[in-house]
Short mmCIF file of C-alpha atoms in Angstrom, two decimals:
data_model
loop_
_atom_site.label_atom_id
_atom_site.label_comp_id
_atom_site.label_asym_id
_atom_site.label_seq_id
_atom_site.Cartn_x
_atom_site.Cartn_y
_atom_site.Cartn_z
CA UNK A 1 11.02 5.58 22.29
CA UNK A 2 10.94 2.07 20.86
CA UNK A 3 11.43 1.94 17.09
CA UNK A 4 10.02 -0.69 14.75
CA UNK A 5 13.36 -2.50 14.39
CA UNK A 6 13.60 -2.83 18.17
CA UNK A 7 10.31 -4.70 18.52
CA UNK A 8 10.18 -8.49 18.81
CA UNK A 9 8.04 -8.84 15.66
CA UNK A 10 10.58 -7.02 13.45
CA UNK A 11 10.59 -7.35 10.45
CA UNK A 12 7.38 -9.41 10.27
CA UNK A 13 5.13 -6.63 9.00
CA UNK A 14 1.38 -7.11 9.24
CA UNK A 15 -1.43 -5.30 7.43
CA UNK A 16 -5.08 -5.49 6.38
CA UNK A 17 -4.88 -7.15 2.98
CA UNK A 18 -8.58 -6.66 2.25
CA UNK A 19 -8.30 -2.90 2.66
CA UNK A 20 -5.80 -2.70 -0.20
CA UNK A 21 -7.54 -5.08 -2.62
CA UNK A 22 -9.44 -2.42 -4.60
CA UNK A 23 -6.37 -0.19 -4.84
CA UNK A 24 -4.23 -3.08 -6.10
CA UNK A 25 -6.81 -3.95 -8.76
CA UNK A 26 -7.20 -0.33 -9.81
CA UNK A 27 -3.45 0.11 -10.16
CA UNK A 28 -3.16 -2.95 -12.43
CA UNK A 29 -6.05 -1.75 -14.61
CA UNK A 30 -4.40 1.67 -14.85
CA UNK A 31 -1.16 0.02 -15.93
CA UNK A 32 -3.00 -1.70 -18.77
CA UNK A 33 -4.54 1.60 -19.87
CA UNK A 34 -1.09 3.22 -19.74
CA UNK A 35 0.41 0.51 -21.96
CA UNK A 36 -2.42 0.91 -24.45
CA UNK A 37 -2.07 4.68 -24.68
CA UNK A 38 1.71 4.51 -25.10
CA UNK A 39 1.19 2.42 -28.24
CA UNK A 40 -0.41 5.46 -29.88
CA UNK A 41 2.78 7.51 -29.44
CA UNK A 42 5.26 7.79 -32.26
CA UNK A 43 8.88 6.78 -31.74
CA UNK A 44 10.04 10.33 -31.04
CA UNK A 45 7.27 10.92 -28.51
CA UNK A 46 8.01 7.60 -26.80
CA UNK A 47 11.65 8.60 -26.50
CA UNK A 48 10.63 12.00 -25.17
CA UNK A 49 8.26 10.41 -22.66
CA UNK A 50 11.03 8.10 -21.42
CA UNK A 51 13.59 10.89 -21.07
CA UNK A 52 11.12 13.30 -19.45
CA UNK A 53 9.73 10.70 -17.05
CA UNK A 54 13.14 9.45 -15.92
CA UNK A 55 14.44 13.01 -15.73
CA UNK A 56 11.47 14.25 -13.72
CA UNK A 57 11.91 11.42 -11.21
CA UNK A 58 15.64 12.12 -10.95
CA UNK A 59 15.08 15.82 -10.31
CA UNK A 60 12.13 15.43 -7.93
CA UNK A 61 13.58 12.59 -5.86
CA UNK A 62 16.58 14.86 -5.25
CA UNK A 63 14.38 17.88 -4.49
CA UNK A 64 12.57 15.87 -1.80
CA UNK A 65 15.94 15.81 0.00
CA UNK A 66 16.47 19.53 -0.57
CA UNK A 67 18.89 19.19 -3.52
CA UNK A 68 17.94 21.32 -6.53
CA UNK A 69 19.29 20.03 -9.85
CA UNK A 70 19.19 21.46 -13.35
CA UNK A 71 16.51 19.57 -15.25
CA UNK A 72 17.98 20.19 -18.69
CA UNK A 73 21.37 18.88 -17.58
CA UNK A 74 19.81 15.77 -16.04
CA UNK A 75 17.83 15.09 -19.22
CA UNK A 76 20.94 15.63 -21.35
CA UNK A 77 22.81 13.03 -19.28
CA UNK A 78 19.88 10.60 -19.57
CA UNK A 79 19.71 10.99 -23.34
CA UNK A 80 23.43 10.37 -23.62
CA UNK A 81 23.22 7.18 -21.54
CA UNK A 82 20.24 5.91 -23.54
CA UNK A 83 22.16 6.46 -26.78
CA UNK A 84 19.83 9.19 -28.04
CA UNK A 85 20.99 12.27 -29.95
CA UNK A 86 22.24 14.97 -27.59
CA UNK A 87 24.51 17.98 -27.46
CA UNK A 88 27.72 18.46 -25.52
CA UNK A 89 26.11 20.11 -22.52
CA UNK A 90 28.32 20.02 -19.43
CA UNK A 91 26.73 18.09 -16.59
CA UNK A 92 27.73 18.39 -12.94
CA UNK A 93 28.62 15.21 -11.01
CA UNK A 94 25.44 15.27 -8.89
CA UNK A 95 23.24 15.54 -11.98
CA UNK A 96 25.21 12.91 -13.85
CA UNK A 97 25.14 10.55 -10.87
CA UNK A 98 21.38 10.61 -10.25
CA UNK A 99 20.80 10.30 -14.01
CA UNK A 100 23.03 7.22 -14.13
CA UNK A 101 21.21 5.64 -11.21
CA UNK A 102 17.77 6.24 -12.70
CA UNK A 103 18.79 4.90 -16.11
CA UNK A 104 20.28 1.82 -14.48
CA UNK A 105 17.02 1.37 -12.57
CA UNK A 106 15.09 1.68 -15.84
CA UNK A 107 17.27 -0.92 -17.57
CA UNK A 108 17.64 -3.41 -14.72
CA UNK A 109 14.12 -3.30 -13.26
CA UNK A 110 13.56 -7.03 -13.90
CA UNK A 111 16.81 -8.20 -12.30
CA UNK A 112 16.83 -9.46 -8.71
CA UNK A 113 17.96 -6.94 -6.14
CA UNK A 114 21.50 -7.44 -4.87
CA UNK A 115 23.86 -5.68 -2.51
CA UNK A 116 26.19 -5.05 -5.46
CA UNK A 117 23.36 -3.20 -7.24
CA UNK A 118 22.69 -1.06 -4.17
CA UNK A 119 26.41 -0.28 -3.76
CA UNK A 120 26.64 0.73 -7.43
CA UNK A 121 23.61 3.01 -7.06
CA UNK A 122 25.18 4.61 -4.01
CA UNK A 123 28.45 5.28 -5.85
CA UNK A 124 26.49 6.91 -8.67
CA UNK A 125 24.39 8.94 -6.27
CA UNK A 126 27.26 10.47 -4.29
CA UNK A 127 29.49 11.07 -7.32
CA UNK A 128 31.67 14.12 -6.75
CA UNK A 129 30.93 14.27 -3.01
CA UNK A 130 34.02 14.67 -0.84
CA UNK A 131 32.14 14.61 2.46
CA UNK A 132 31.03 10.96 2.31
CA UNK A 133 33.34 8.45 3.96
CA UNK A 134 31.46 5.24 3.18
CA UNK A 135 30.99 5.39 -0.60
CA UNK A 136 29.46 2.31 -2.23
CA UNK A 137 29.22 0.46 1.06
CA UNK A 138 27.05 0.41 4.17
CA UNK A 139 27.66 2.98 6.88
CA UNK A 140 30.32 2.09 9.44
CA UNK A 141 30.23 5.08 11.80
CA UNK A 142 29.77 4.16 15.46
CA UNK A 143 27.66 7.26 16.07
CA UNK A 144 23.88 6.83 16.23
CA UNK A 145 22.15 7.44 12.89
CA UNK A 146 19.20 9.73 13.57
CA UNK A 147 16.77 11.80 11.54
CA UNK A 148 16.32 15.03 13.50
CA UNK A 149 14.91 18.53 13.14
CA UNK A 150 14.69 21.65 15.26
CA UNK A 151 17.28 23.62 17.20
CA UNK A 152 20.66 22.10 18.01
CA UNK A 153 20.08 22.53 21.75
CA UNK A 154 16.64 20.89 21.58
CA UNK A 155 16.48 18.55 18.58
CA UNK A 156 13.41 16.51 17.76
CA UNK A 157 14.28 12.92 16.87
CA UNK A 158 11.97 11.65 14.12
CA UNK A 159 13.72 8.31 13.76
CA UNK A 160 16.73 6.37 14.95
CA UNK A 161 18.22 3.67 12.70
CA UNK A 162 19.76 0.37 13.79
CA UNK A 163 23.47 0.48 14.80
CA UNK A 164 25.87 0.26 11.86
CA UNK A 165 27.24 -3.02 13.21
CA UNK A 166 23.88 -4.70 12.52
CA UNK A 167 23.31 -3.20 9.08
CA UNK A 168 24.98 -5.97 7.01
CA UNK A 169 22.80 -8.62 8.65
CA UNK A 170 19.65 -6.49 8.30
CA UNK A 171 20.36 -5.76 4.64
CA UNK A 172 21.04 -9.39 3.80
CA UNK A 173 17.64 -10.22 5.26
CA UNK A 174 16.04 -7.29 3.36
CA UNK A 175 17.49 -8.35 0.00
CA UNK A 176 16.31 -11.91 0.54
CA UNK A 177 12.82 -10.64 1.45
CA UNK A 178 12.76 -8.41 -1.63
CA UNK A 179 13.57 -11.25 -4.02
CA UNK A 180 11.36 -13.76 -2.21
CA UNK A 181 8.31 -11.48 -2.59
CA UNK A 182 8.90 -10.77 -6.31
CA UNK A 183 6.26 -11.96 -8.83
CA UNK A 184 8.38 -15.05 -9.56
CA UNK A 185 9.49 -15.49 -5.94
CA UNK A 186 8.39 -18.01 -3.35
CA UNK A 187 6.06 -15.57 -1.55
CA UNK A 188 4.87 -12.99 -4.13
CA UNK A 189 3.11 -9.87 -2.90
CA UNK A 190 0.82 -7.46 -4.80
CA UNK A 191 2.50 -4.47 -6.42
CA UNK A 192 1.47 -1.60 -4.13
CA UNK A 193 1.82 -3.66 -0.96
CA UNK A 194 5.30 -4.85 -1.88
CA UNK A 195 6.44 -1.40 -3.05
CA UNK A 196 5.18 0.27 0.14
CA UNK A 197 6.71 -2.29 2.48
CA UNK A 198 10.00 -2.32 0.56
CA UNK A 199 10.33 1.45 0.93
CA UNK A 200 9.49 1.47 4.64
CA UNK A 201 11.68 -1.58 5.33
CA UNK A 202 14.69 -0.05 3.59
CA UNK A 203 14.24 3.37 5.20
CA UNK A 204 13.93 1.74 8.62
CA UNK A 205 17.38 0.17 8.19
CA UNK A 206 18.84 3.39 6.70
CA UNK A 207 21.92 1.49 5.56
CA UNK A 208 23.92 4.27 3.90
CA UNK A 209 25.65 7.35 5.21
CA UNK A 210 23.57 9.46 2.80
CA UNK A 211 21.18 8.88 -0.10
CA UNK A 212 18.79 6.51 1.67
CA UNK A 213 15.64 8.36 0.61
CA UNK A 214 16.55 8.43 -3.07
CA UNK A 215 17.62 4.79 -3.13
CA UNK A 216 14.55 3.79 -1.14
CA UNK A 217 12.23 5.43 -3.66
CA UNK A 218 14.17 3.78 -6.50
CA UNK A 219 13.54 0.44 -4.81
CA UNK A 220 9.80 1.16 -4.84
CA UNK A 221 10.01 1.97 -8.55
CA UNK A 222 11.84 -1.31 -9.13
CA UNK A 223 9.05 -3.18 -7.37
CA UNK A 224 6.39 -1.56 -9.53
CA UNK A 225 8.37 -2.34 -12.70
CA UNK A 226 8.76 -5.98 -11.72
CA UNK A 227 5.10 -6.36 -10.86
CA UNK A 228 3.96 -4.69 -14.11
CA UNK A 229 6.51 -6.52 -16.27
CA UNK A 230 7.95 -3.34 -17.80
CA UNK A 231 10.06 -0.36 -16.74
CA UNK A 232 7.86 1.95 -14.75
CA UNK A 233 7.52 5.57 -15.79
CA UNK A 234 5.21 6.30 -12.86
CA UNK A 235 5.64 9.79 -11.41
CA UNK A 236 6.16 8.47 -7.89
CA UNK A 237 8.84 10.88 -6.65
CA UNK A 238 7.13 13.84 -8.35
CA UNK A 239 3.92 13.03 -6.49
CA UNK A 240 5.71 12.48 -3.19
CA UNK A 241 7.37 15.89 -3.63
CA UNK A 242 3.95 17.52 -3.88
CA UNK A 243 2.91 15.68 -0.69
CA UNK A 244 6.34 15.91 0.95
CA UNK A 245 5.18 16.94 4.41
CA UNK A 246 2.56 14.16 4.52
CA UNK A 247 5.19 11.72 3.24
CA UNK A 248 7.56 12.39 6.11
CA UNK A 249 4.69 12.32 8.61
CA UNK A 250 3.48 8.96 7.28
CA UNK A 251 7.00 7.49 7.43
CA UNK A 252 7.52 8.80 10.95
CA UNK A 253 4.24 7.27 12.13
CA UNK A 254 5.09 3.95 10.48
CA UNK A 255 8.56 3.54 11.99
CA UNK A 256 7.23 2.99 15.51
CA UNK A 257 5.56 -0.38 14.93
CA UNK A 258 5.19 -3.21 12.43
CA UNK A 259 1.45 -3.10 11.77
CA UNK A 260 1.70 -1.00 8.62
CA UNK A 261 -1.85 -0.71 7.23
CA UNK A 262 -2.01 3.12 7.58
CA UNK A 263 1.33 3.50 5.78
CA UNK A 264 0.32 1.14 2.96
CA UNK A 265 -3.03 2.90 2.53
CA UNK A 266 -1.24 6.25 2.25
CA UNK A 267 1.38 4.85 -0.14
CA UNK A 268 -1.29 3.22 -2.33
CA UNK A 269 -3.05 6.56 -2.73
CA UNK A 270 0.23 8.21 -3.71
CA UNK A 271 1.03 5.47 -6.24
CA UNK A 272 -2.38 5.72 -7.91
CA UNK A 273 -2.12 9.52 -8.01
CA UNK A 274 1.37 9.13 -9.53
CA UNK A 275 -0.03 6.78 -12.15
CA UNK A 276 -2.66 9.35 -13.08
CA UNK A 277 0.03 12.02 -13.40
CA UNK A 278 1.87 9.79 -15.84
CA UNK A 279 -1.33 9.28 -17.84
CA UNK A 280 -1.78 13.06 -17.94
CA UNK A 281 1.80 13.41 -19.23
CA UNK A 282 1.03 10.99 -22.08
CA UNK A 283 -2.21 12.80 -22.92
CA UNK A 284 -0.20 16.02 -23.08
CA UNK A 285 2.21 14.46 -25.57
CA UNK A 286 -0.72 13.32 -27.73
CA UNK A 287 -2.34 16.75 -27.52
CA UNK A 288 0.98 18.38 -28.38
CA UNK A 289 1.38 16.18 -31.46
CA UNK A 290 -2.15 17.02 -32.62
CA UNK A 291 -1.50 20.75 -32.10
CA UNK A 292 1.77 20.70 -34.05
CA UNK A 293 0.22 18.65 -36.87
CA UNK A 294 -2.68 21.11 -37.16
CA UNK A 295 -0.38 24.15 -37.23
CA UNK A 296 2.33 22.71 -39.44
CA UNK A 297 3.55 25.27 -42.00
CA UNK A 298 1.51 28.16 -40.57
CA UNK A 299 4.22 29.85 -38.49
CA UNK A 300 7.50 31.59 -39.15
CA UNK A 301 10.78 30.36 -37.70
CA UNK A 302 10.53 32.60 -34.64
CA UNK A 303 7.05 31.40 -33.79
CA UNK A 304 7.97 27.75 -34.22
CA UNK A 305 11.00 28.18 -31.95
CA UNK A 306 8.93 29.84 -29.21
CA UNK A 307 6.12 27.29 -29.44
CA UNK A 308 8.51 24.34 -29.22
CA UNK A 309 10.26 26.00 -26.28
CA UNK A 310 6.95 26.38 -24.47
CA UNK A 311 5.92 22.80 -25.18
CA UNK A 312 9.29 21.59 -23.89
CA UNK A 313 8.28 22.90 -20.46
CA UNK A 314 5.67 20.13 -20.20
CA UNK A 315 2.08 20.17 -19.04
CA UNK A 316 2.44 23.21 -16.80
CA UNK A 317 4.27 25.27 -19.44
CA UNK A 318 6.03 28.50 -18.53
CA UNK A 319 5.34 29.33 -14.90
CA UNK A 320 3.03 32.33 -14.97
CA UNK A 321 2.78 32.22 -18.74
CA UNK A 322 4.94 33.55 -21.58
CA UNK A 323 5.38 37.33 -21.77
CA UNK A 324 6.30 39.38 -24.83
CA UNK A 325 9.66 39.95 -23.15
CA UNK A 326 10.21 36.18 -22.82
CA UNK A 327 9.29 35.74 -26.47
CA UNK A 328 11.79 38.41 -27.52
CA UNK A 329 14.51 36.79 -25.41
CA UNK A 330 13.86 33.34 -26.93
CA UNK A 331 13.60 34.48 -30.55
CA UNK A 332 15.62 37.71 -30.74
CA UNK A 333 12.55 39.56 -32.03
CA UNK A 334 11.99 43.28 -31.47
CA UNK A 335 9.14 44.28 -29.10
CA UNK A 336 6.88 45.21 -32.01
CA UNK A 337 7.60 41.94 -33.85
CA UNK A 338 7.04 39.94 -30.67
CA UNK A 339 3.63 41.52 -30.21
CA UNK A 340 2.62 40.79 -33.82
CA UNK A 341 3.90 37.20 -33.69
CA UNK A 342 2.08 36.46 -30.46
CA UNK A 343 -1.18 37.97 -31.70
CA UNK A 344 -0.94 35.80 -34.80
CA UNK A 345 -0.34 32.68 -32.68
CA UNK A 346 -3.43 33.48 -30.61
CA UNK A 347 -5.51 34.03 -33.75
CA UNK A 348 -4.44 30.66 -35.18
CA UNK A 349 -5.28 28.80 -31.98
CA UNK A 350 -1.78 27.93 -30.77
CA UNK A 351 -1.89 30.16 -27.70
CA UNK A 352 -4.41 31.74 -25.38
CA UNK A 353 -3.87 35.15 -23.79
CA UNK A 354 -4.62 36.38 -20.30
CA UNK A 355 -4.26 40.04 -19.33
CA UNK A 356 -3.66 43.14 -21.43
CA UNK A 357 -0.74 45.19 -22.70
CA UNK A 358 2.45 44.69 -20.66
CA UNK A 359 0.60 42.38 -18.28
CA UNK A 360 -0.44 40.00 -21.08
CA UNK A 361 0.65 36.39 -20.62
CA UNK A 362 0.38 33.58 -23.15
CA UNK A 363 -0.30 29.89 -22.62
CA UNK A 364 -0.18 26.91 -24.99
CA UNK A 365 -3.65 25.92 -26.10
CA UNK A 366 -3.49 22.35 -24.83
CA UNK A 367 -6.04 21.02 -22.32
CA UNK A 368 -4.68 20.97 -18.78
CA UNK A 369 -5.82 17.80 -17.02
CA UNK A 370 -5.45 18.40 -13.29
CA UNK A 371 -4.74 15.41 -11.05
CA UNK A 372 -6.37 15.41 -7.63
CA UNK A 373 -5.01 13.77 -4.46
CA UNK A 374 -6.02 10.13 -3.98
CA UNK A 375 -6.81 8.79 -0.52
CA UNK A 376 -8.12 5.46 0.75
CA UNK A 377 -10.89 5.39 3.35
CA UNK A 378 -11.48 2.80 6.06
CA UNK A 379 -13.30 0.51 3.58
CA UNK A 380 -10.55 0.61 0.97
CA UNK A 381 -12.50 2.89 -1.36
CA UNK A 382 -10.53 5.78 -2.81
CA UNK A 383 -11.36 9.21 -4.10
#
């Protein structure tokens, strides 16, 4: 097998620029709509959007790699680093580290990429790990770096990275390419094109002992922020998680050559879908504010606590809905009181109910705006 970095045209990627033109234009228009909608949020909702968006990306980019983190702990760490009011919740090193990296990405999106920035991100990302030898530096192991699956006696090699001895040279060239193609660089590239190539380029080098996927997706977020002129809150990792199998298949197909149109078309669809997910998150915050304003003063303390707890779960709410038992656990109410409180909340339009008796489940009465997959066809049109 010959990998992309072994070919004579590496790393001179080529692609069909015309195919991506409509997607690039649509993404920029969507960014303008996003900025306009955010202006309608109050300060508290803007803070909540920032914390939730950064936190969701931190949790989902880790879940893509099979690491499950506590969302509340990650958000608590993010709030603390942003200087927002927070409690004294204990946060594990892994959760604190990814939160630090994502906040640094949010704050430094406009800065040029540097090796020092990448090393700092790596140190944050592997915080508390005792199994990593090369912390905050490129890998140095002489063994071949491979991405494999399957049985030990018959592994399937999905990708093989360049030898560690060549990584410093490859990364110096990557960093120079990244900064040269920035909006203010000598050879600027459109947002989705640059973000897609940057991710593939970085993953093809696979410069670190561990954490390459998370740092590579952060690099894509940095590209989008630079091209939009503001920190991106795009749900990129969250969308990739939903399409995780397709993501790995698209990367595997792309790492065998340097004509990358299929990869960029796939990535553009993911980025636009991610943008729509972010818009849906903002619409949820607006709907939530309207709901709370309409119901202000109509509920007792227990009901308010339960409603705020449900809204804190985001657009999807409690998985499977809120039961009377959940309500009792949240509020300390007796079964009879829980039933009365919930019936009152349904009557006043805060909740809807599905099912009867002990099978009844309750959902916040906020419109759910589903986001469909986005794909580009051979003409560059998307659906």
